[in-house]
PDB file of C-alpha atoms in Angstrom:
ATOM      1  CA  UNK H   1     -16.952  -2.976  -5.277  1.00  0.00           C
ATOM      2  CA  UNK H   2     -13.677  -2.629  -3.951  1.00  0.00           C
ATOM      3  CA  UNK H   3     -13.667   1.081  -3.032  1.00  0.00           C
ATOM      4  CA  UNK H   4     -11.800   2.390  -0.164  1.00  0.00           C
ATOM      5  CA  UNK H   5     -13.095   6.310   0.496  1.00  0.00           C
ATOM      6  CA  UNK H   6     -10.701   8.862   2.132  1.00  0.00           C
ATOM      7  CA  UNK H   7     -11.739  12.454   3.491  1.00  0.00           C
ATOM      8  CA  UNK H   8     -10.525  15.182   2.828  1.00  0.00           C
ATOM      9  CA  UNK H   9      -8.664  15.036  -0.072  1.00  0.00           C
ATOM     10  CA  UNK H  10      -6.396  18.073   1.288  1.00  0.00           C
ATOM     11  CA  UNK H  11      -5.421  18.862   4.252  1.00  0.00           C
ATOM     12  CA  UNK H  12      -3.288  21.774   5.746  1.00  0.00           C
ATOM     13  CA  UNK H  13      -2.532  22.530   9.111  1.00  0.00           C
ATOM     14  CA  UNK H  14      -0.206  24.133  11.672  1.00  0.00           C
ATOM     15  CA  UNK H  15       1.578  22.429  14.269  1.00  0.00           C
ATOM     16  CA  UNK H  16      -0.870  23.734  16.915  1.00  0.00           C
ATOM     17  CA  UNK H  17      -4.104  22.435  15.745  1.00  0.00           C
ATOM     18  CA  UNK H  18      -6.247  19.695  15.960  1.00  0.00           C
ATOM     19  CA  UNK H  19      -7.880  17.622  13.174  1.00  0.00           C
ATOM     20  CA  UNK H  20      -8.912  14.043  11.858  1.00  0.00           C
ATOM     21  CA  UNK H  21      -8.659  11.987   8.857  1.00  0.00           C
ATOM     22  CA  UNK H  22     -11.843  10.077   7.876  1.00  0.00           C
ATOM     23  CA  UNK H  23     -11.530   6.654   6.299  1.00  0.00           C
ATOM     24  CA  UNK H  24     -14.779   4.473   5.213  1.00  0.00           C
ATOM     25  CA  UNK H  25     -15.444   1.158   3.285  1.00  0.00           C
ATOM     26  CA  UNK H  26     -18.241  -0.982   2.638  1.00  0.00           C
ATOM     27  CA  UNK H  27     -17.217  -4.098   1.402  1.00  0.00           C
ATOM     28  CA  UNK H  28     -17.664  -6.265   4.889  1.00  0.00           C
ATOM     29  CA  UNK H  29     -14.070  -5.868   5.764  1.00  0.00           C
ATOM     30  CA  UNK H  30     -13.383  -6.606   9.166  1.00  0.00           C
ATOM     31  CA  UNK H  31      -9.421  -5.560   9.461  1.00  0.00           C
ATOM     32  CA  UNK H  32      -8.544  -1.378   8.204  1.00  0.00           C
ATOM     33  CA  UNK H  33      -5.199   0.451   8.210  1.00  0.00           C
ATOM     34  CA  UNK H  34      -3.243   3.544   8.224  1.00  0.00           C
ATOM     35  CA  UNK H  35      -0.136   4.052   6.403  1.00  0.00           C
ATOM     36  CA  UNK H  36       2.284   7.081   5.523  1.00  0.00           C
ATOM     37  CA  UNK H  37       3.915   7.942   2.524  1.00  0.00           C
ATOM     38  CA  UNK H  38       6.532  10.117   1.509  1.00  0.00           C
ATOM     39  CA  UNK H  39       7.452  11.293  -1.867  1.00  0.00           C
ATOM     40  CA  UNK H  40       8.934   9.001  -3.849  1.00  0.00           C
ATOM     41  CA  UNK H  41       8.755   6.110  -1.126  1.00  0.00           C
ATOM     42  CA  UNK H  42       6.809   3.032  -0.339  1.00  0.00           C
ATOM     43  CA  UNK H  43       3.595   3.032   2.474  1.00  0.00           C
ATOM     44  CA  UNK H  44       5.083   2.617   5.602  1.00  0.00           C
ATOM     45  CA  UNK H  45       2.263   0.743   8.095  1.00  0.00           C
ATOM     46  CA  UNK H  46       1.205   3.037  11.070  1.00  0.00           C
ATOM     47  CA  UNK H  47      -1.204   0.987  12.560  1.00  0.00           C
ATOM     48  CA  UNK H  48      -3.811  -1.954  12.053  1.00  0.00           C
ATOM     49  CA  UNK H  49      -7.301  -2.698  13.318  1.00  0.00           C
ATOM     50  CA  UNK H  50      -8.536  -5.984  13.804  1.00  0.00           C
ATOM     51  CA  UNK H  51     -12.283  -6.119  14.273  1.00  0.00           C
ATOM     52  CA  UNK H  52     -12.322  -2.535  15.972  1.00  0.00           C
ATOM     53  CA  UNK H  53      -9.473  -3.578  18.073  1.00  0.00           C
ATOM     54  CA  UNK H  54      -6.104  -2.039  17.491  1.00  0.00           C
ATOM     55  CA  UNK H  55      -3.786  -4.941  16.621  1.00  0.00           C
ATOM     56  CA  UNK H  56      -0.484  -3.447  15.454  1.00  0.00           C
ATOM     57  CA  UNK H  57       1.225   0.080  16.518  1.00  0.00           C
ATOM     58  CA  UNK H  58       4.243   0.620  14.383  1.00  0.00           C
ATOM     59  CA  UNK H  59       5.629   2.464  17.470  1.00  0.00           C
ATOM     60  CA  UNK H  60       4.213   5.363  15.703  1.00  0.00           C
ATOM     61  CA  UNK H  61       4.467   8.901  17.940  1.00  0.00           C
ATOM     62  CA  UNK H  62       1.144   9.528  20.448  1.00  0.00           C
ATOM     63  CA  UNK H  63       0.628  12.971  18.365  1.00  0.00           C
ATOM     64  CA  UNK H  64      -1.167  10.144  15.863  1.00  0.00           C
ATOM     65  CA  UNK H  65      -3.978   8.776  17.602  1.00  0.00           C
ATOM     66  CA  UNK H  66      -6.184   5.896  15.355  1.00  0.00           C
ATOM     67  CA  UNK H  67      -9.953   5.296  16.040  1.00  0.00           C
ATOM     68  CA  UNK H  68     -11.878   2.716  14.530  1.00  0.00           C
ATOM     69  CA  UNK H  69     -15.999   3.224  15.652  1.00  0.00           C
ATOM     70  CA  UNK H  70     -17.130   0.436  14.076  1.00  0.00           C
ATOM     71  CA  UNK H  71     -16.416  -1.583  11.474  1.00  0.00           C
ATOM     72  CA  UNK H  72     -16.599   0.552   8.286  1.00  0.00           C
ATOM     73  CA  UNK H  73     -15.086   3.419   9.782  1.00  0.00           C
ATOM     74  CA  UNK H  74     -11.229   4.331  10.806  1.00  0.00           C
ATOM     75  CA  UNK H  75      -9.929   7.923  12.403  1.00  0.00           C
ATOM     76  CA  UNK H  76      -6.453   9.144  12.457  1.00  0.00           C
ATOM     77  CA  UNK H  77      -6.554  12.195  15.085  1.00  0.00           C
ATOM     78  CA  UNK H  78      -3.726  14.517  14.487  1.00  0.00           C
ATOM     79  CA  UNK H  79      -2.443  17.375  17.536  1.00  0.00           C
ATOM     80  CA  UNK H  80       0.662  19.071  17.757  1.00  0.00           C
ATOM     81  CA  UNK H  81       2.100  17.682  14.501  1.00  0.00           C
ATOM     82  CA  UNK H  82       5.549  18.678  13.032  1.00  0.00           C
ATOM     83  CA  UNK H  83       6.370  19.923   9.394  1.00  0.00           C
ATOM     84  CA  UNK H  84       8.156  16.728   8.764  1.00  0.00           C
ATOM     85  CA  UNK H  85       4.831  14.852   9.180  1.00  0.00           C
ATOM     86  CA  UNK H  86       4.113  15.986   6.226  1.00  0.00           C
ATOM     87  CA  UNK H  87       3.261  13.389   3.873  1.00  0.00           C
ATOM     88  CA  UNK H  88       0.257  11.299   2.465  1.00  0.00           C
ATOM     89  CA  UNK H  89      -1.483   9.182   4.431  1.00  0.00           C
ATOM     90  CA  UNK H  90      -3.424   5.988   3.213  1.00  0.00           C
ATOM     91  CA  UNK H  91      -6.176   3.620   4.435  1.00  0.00           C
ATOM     92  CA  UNK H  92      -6.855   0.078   3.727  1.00  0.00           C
ATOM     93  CA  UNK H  93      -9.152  -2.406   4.342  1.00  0.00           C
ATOM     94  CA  UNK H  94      -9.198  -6.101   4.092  1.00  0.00           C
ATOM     95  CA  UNK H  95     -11.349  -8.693   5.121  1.00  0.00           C
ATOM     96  CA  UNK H  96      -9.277 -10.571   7.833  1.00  0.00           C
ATOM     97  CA  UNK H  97     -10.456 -13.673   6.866  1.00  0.00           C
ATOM     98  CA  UNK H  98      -6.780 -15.338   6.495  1.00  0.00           C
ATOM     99  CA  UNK H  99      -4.507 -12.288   7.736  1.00  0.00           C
ATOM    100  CA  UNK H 100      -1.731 -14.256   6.077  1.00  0.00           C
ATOM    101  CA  UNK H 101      -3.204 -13.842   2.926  1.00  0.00           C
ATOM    102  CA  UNK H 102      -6.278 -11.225   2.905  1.00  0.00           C
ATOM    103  CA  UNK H 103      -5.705  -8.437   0.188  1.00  0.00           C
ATOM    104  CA  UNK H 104      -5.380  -5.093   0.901  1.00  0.00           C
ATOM    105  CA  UNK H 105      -6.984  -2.321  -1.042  1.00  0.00           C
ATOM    106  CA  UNK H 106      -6.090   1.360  -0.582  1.00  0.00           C
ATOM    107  CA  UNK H 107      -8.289   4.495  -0.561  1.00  0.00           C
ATOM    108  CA  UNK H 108      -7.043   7.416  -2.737  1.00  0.00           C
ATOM    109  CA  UNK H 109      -5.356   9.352   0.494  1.00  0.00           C
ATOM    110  CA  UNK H 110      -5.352  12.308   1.851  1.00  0.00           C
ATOM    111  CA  UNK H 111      -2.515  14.684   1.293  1.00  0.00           C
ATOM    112  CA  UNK H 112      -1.473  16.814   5.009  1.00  0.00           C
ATOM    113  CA  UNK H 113       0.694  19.791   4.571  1.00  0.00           C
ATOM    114  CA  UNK H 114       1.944  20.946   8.490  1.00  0.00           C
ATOM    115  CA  UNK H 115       3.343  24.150   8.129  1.00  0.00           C
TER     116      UNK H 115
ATOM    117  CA  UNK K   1      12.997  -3.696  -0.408  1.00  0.00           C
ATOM    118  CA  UNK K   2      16.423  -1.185   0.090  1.00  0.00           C
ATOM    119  CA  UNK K   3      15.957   2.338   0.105  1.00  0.00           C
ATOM    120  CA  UNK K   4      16.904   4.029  -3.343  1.00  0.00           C
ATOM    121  CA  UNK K   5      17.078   7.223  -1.991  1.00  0.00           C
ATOM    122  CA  UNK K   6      15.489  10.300  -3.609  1.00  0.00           C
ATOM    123  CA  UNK K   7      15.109   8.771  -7.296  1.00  0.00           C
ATOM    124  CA  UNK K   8      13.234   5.831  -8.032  1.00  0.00           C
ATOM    125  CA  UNK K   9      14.943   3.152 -10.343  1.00  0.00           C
ATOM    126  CA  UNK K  10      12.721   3.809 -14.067  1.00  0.00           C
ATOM    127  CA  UNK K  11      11.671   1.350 -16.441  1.00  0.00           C
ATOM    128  CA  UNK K  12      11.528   2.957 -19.913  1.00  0.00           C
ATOM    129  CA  UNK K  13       9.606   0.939 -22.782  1.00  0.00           C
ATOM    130  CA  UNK K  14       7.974   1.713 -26.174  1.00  0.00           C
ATOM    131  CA  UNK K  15       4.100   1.274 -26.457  1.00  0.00           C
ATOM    132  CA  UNK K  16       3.562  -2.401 -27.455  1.00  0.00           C
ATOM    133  CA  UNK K  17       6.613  -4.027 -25.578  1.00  0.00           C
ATOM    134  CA  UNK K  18       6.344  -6.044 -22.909  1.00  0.00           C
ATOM    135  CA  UNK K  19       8.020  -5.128 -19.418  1.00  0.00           C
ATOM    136  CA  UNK K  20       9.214  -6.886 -16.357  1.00  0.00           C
ATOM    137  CA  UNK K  21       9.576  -5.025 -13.291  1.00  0.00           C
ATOM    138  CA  UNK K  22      11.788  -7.156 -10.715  1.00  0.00           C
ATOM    139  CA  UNK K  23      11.439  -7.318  -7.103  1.00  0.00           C
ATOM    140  CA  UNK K  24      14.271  -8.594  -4.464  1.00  0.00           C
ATOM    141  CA  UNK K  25      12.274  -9.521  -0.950  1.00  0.00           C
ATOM    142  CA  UNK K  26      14.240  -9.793   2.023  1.00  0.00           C
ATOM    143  CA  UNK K  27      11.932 -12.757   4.416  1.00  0.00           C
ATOM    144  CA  UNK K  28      12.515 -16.326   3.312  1.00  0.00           C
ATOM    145  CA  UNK K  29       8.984 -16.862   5.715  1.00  0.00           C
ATOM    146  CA  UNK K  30       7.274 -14.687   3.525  1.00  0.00           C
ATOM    147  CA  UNK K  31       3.978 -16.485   1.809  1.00  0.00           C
ATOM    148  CA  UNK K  32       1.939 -14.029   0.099  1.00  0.00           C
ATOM    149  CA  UNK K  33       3.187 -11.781  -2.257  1.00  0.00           C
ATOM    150  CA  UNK K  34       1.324  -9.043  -3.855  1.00  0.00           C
ATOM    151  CA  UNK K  35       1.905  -6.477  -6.767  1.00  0.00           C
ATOM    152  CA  UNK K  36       0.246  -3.172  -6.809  1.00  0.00           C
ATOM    153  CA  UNK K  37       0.438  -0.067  -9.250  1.00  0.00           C
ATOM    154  CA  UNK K  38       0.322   3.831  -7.897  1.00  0.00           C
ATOM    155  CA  UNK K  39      -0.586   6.488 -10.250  1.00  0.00           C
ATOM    156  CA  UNK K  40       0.285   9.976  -9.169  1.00  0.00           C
ATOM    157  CA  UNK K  41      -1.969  11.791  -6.670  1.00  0.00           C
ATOM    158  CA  UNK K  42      -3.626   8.554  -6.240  1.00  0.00           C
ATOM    159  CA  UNK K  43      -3.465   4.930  -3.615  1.00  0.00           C
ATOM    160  CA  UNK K  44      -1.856   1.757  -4.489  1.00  0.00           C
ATOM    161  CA  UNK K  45      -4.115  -0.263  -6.630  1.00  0.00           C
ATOM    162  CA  UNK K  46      -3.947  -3.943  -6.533  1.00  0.00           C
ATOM    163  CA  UNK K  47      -2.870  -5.718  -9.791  1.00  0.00           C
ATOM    164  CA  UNK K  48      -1.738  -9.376  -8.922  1.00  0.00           C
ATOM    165  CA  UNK K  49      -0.835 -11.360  -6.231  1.00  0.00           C
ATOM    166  CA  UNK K  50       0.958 -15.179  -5.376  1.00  0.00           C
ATOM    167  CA  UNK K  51       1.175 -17.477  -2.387  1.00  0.00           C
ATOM    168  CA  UNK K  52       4.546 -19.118  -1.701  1.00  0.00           C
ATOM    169  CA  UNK K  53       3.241 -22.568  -2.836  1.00  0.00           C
ATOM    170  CA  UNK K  54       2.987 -21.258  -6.426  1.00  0.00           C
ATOM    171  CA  UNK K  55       5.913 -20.237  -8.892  1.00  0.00           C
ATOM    172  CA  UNK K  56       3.936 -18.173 -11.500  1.00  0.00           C
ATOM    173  CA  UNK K  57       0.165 -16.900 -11.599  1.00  0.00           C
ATOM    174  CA  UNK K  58      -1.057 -15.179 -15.042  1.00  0.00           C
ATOM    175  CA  UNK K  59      -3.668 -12.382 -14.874  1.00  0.00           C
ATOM    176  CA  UNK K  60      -4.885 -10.150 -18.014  1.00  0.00           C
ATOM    177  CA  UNK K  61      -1.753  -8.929 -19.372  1.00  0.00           C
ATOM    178  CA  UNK K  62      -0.032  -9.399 -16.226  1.00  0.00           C
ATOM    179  CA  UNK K  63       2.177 -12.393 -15.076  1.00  0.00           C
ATOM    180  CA  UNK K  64       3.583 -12.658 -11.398  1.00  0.00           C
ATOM    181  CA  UNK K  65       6.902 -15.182 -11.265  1.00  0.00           C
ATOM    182  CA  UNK K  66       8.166 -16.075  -8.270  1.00  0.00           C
ATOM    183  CA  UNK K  67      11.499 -17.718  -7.189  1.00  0.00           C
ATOM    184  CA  UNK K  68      11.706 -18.444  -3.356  1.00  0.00           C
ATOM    185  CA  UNK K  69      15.579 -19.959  -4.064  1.00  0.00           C
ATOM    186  CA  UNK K  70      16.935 -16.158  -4.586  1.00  0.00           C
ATOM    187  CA  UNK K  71      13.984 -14.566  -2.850  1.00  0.00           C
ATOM    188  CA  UNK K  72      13.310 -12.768  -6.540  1.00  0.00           C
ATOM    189  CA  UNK K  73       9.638 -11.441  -7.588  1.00  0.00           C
ATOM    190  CA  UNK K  74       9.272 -10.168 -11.020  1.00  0.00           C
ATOM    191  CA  UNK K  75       5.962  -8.518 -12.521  1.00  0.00           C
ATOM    192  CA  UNK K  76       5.301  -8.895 -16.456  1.00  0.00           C
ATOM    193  CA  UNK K  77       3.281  -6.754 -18.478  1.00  0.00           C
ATOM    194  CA  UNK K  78       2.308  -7.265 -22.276  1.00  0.00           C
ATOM    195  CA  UNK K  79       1.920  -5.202 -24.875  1.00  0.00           C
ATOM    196  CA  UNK K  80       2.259  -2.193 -22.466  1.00  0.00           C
ATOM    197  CA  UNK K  81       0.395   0.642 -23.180  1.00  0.00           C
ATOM    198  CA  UNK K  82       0.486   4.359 -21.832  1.00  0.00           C
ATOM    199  CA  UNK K  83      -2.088   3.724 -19.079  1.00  0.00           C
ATOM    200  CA  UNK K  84      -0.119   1.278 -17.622  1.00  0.00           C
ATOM    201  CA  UNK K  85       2.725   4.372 -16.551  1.00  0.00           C
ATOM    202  CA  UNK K  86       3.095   4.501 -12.840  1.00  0.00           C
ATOM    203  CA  UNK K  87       5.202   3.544 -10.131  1.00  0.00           C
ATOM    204  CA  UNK K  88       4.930  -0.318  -9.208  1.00  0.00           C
ATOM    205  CA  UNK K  89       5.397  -1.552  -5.752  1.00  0.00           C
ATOM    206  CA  UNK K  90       5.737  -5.479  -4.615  1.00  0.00           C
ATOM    207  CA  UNK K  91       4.694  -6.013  -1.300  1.00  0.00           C
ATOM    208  CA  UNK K  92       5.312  -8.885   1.504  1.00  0.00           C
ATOM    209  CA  UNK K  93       3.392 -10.416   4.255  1.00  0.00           C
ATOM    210  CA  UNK K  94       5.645 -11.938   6.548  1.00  0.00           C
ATOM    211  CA  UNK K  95       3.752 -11.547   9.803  1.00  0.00           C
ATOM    212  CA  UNK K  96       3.073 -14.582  11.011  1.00  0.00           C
ATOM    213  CA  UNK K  97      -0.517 -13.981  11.493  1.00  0.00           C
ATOM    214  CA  UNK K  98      -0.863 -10.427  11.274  1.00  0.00           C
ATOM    215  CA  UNK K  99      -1.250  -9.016   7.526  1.00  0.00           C
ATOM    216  CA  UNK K 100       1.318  -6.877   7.643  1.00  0.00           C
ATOM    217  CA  UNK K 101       3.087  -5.774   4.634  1.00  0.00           C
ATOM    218  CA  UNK K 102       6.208  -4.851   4.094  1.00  0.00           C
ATOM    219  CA  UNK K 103       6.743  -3.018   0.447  1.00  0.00           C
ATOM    220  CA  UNK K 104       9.794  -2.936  -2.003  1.00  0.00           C
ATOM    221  CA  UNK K 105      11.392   0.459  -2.850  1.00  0.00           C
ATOM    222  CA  UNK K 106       9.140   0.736  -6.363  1.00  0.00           C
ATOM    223  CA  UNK K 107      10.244   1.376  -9.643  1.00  0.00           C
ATOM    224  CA  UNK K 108       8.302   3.984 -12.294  1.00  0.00           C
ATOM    225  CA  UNK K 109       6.782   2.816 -15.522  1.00  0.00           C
ATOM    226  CA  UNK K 110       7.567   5.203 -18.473  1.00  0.00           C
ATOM    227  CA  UNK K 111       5.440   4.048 -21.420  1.00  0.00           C
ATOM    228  CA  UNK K 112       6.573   5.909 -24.539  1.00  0.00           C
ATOM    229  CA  UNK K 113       4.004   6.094 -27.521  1.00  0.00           C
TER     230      UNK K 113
END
């Protein structure tokens, strides 16, 4: 089983309010991250957890705010975010066995619309 | 990868044909390479992948080449079939112990029947 689950599908919000993206696996991985995509461009890496410790912030701005509870589960908090945030944003996990090396596999995203 | 902009470079092939998809990667450190296939409204799938100490790894229907003189990684795919339409992405990790990957711009399948 190499699924990656992502929740909600959807998501649209103004630039005043507050909500979360909810990312989940349960292969045993011990490394998850968040990415952003914009149309017709590759996943650009936001951040990356490394047994529930955040390893790598892609200087990304503090109006993104990861959380990783334990291992199979990953946050992205999202206040006071701008229209041109708009994009999708995807979750991976991998095991972190052999970072240089581990696969990656990607949940489905979720698609945020700030208006 | 460079940015192509707005458009995506497009692979066109007839049903049956066999495709390569190339891939220029910009980190001579680089030492695992990885090849994964998007399909709209969906996340990058994972097709193939190759460590630097290998030239060419063969999967089912899918063959990964790899040429670390001209930094050049090129995806084949036989007998290609309609499902197999979708953008295709190459991706780097050149982190030096972090798995961090850097992707290509991507170029779109277009399997005619």
């Amino acid at each position: 089983d190499t699924e990656v689950t992502q929740t909600p599908k959807h998501l649209v919000m103004g630039m005043t309010n507050k909500k979360s993206l909810k990312c989940e696996q349960h292969m045993g991985h011990r490394a998850m991250y968040w990415y952003k995509q914009k149309a017709k461009k590759p996943p650009e890496l936001m951040f990356v957890y490394s047994y529930e410790k955040l390893s790598i912030n892609e200087s990304v701005p503090s109006r993104f705010s990861p959380e990783c509870p334990n291992s199979s589960l990953l946050n992205l908090h999202l206040h006071a975010l701008q229209p041109e945030d708009s994009a999708l944003y995807l979750c991976a996990s991998s095991q972190d066995r052999d970072p240089a090396t581990d696969t990656q596999y990607f949940g489905p995203g979720t698609r945020l619309t700030v208006l | 990868g460079e940015s192509v902009g707005l458009h995506l470079p497009t692979l066109s092939v007839q049903e049956g044909d066999n495709s390569i998809i190339n891939c220029a990667y910009s980190n001579s450190a680089s030492d695992y390479f990885i090849w994964y296939k998007q399909e709209s409204g969906k996340g990058p799938q994972f097709i193939i992948d190759i460590r630097s100490n290998m030239d060419k790894r063969q999967g089912q229907r899918v063959t990964v080449l790899l040429n670390k003189t001209v930094k050049h990684l090129s995806l084949q795919i036989a007998a290609t079939q309609p499902g197999d339409s979708a953008v295709y992405f190459c991706a780097e990790n050149a982190s030096g112990g972090y798995n961090k990957l850097i992707f290509g711009a991507g170029t779109r399948l277009a399997v005619h029947p």
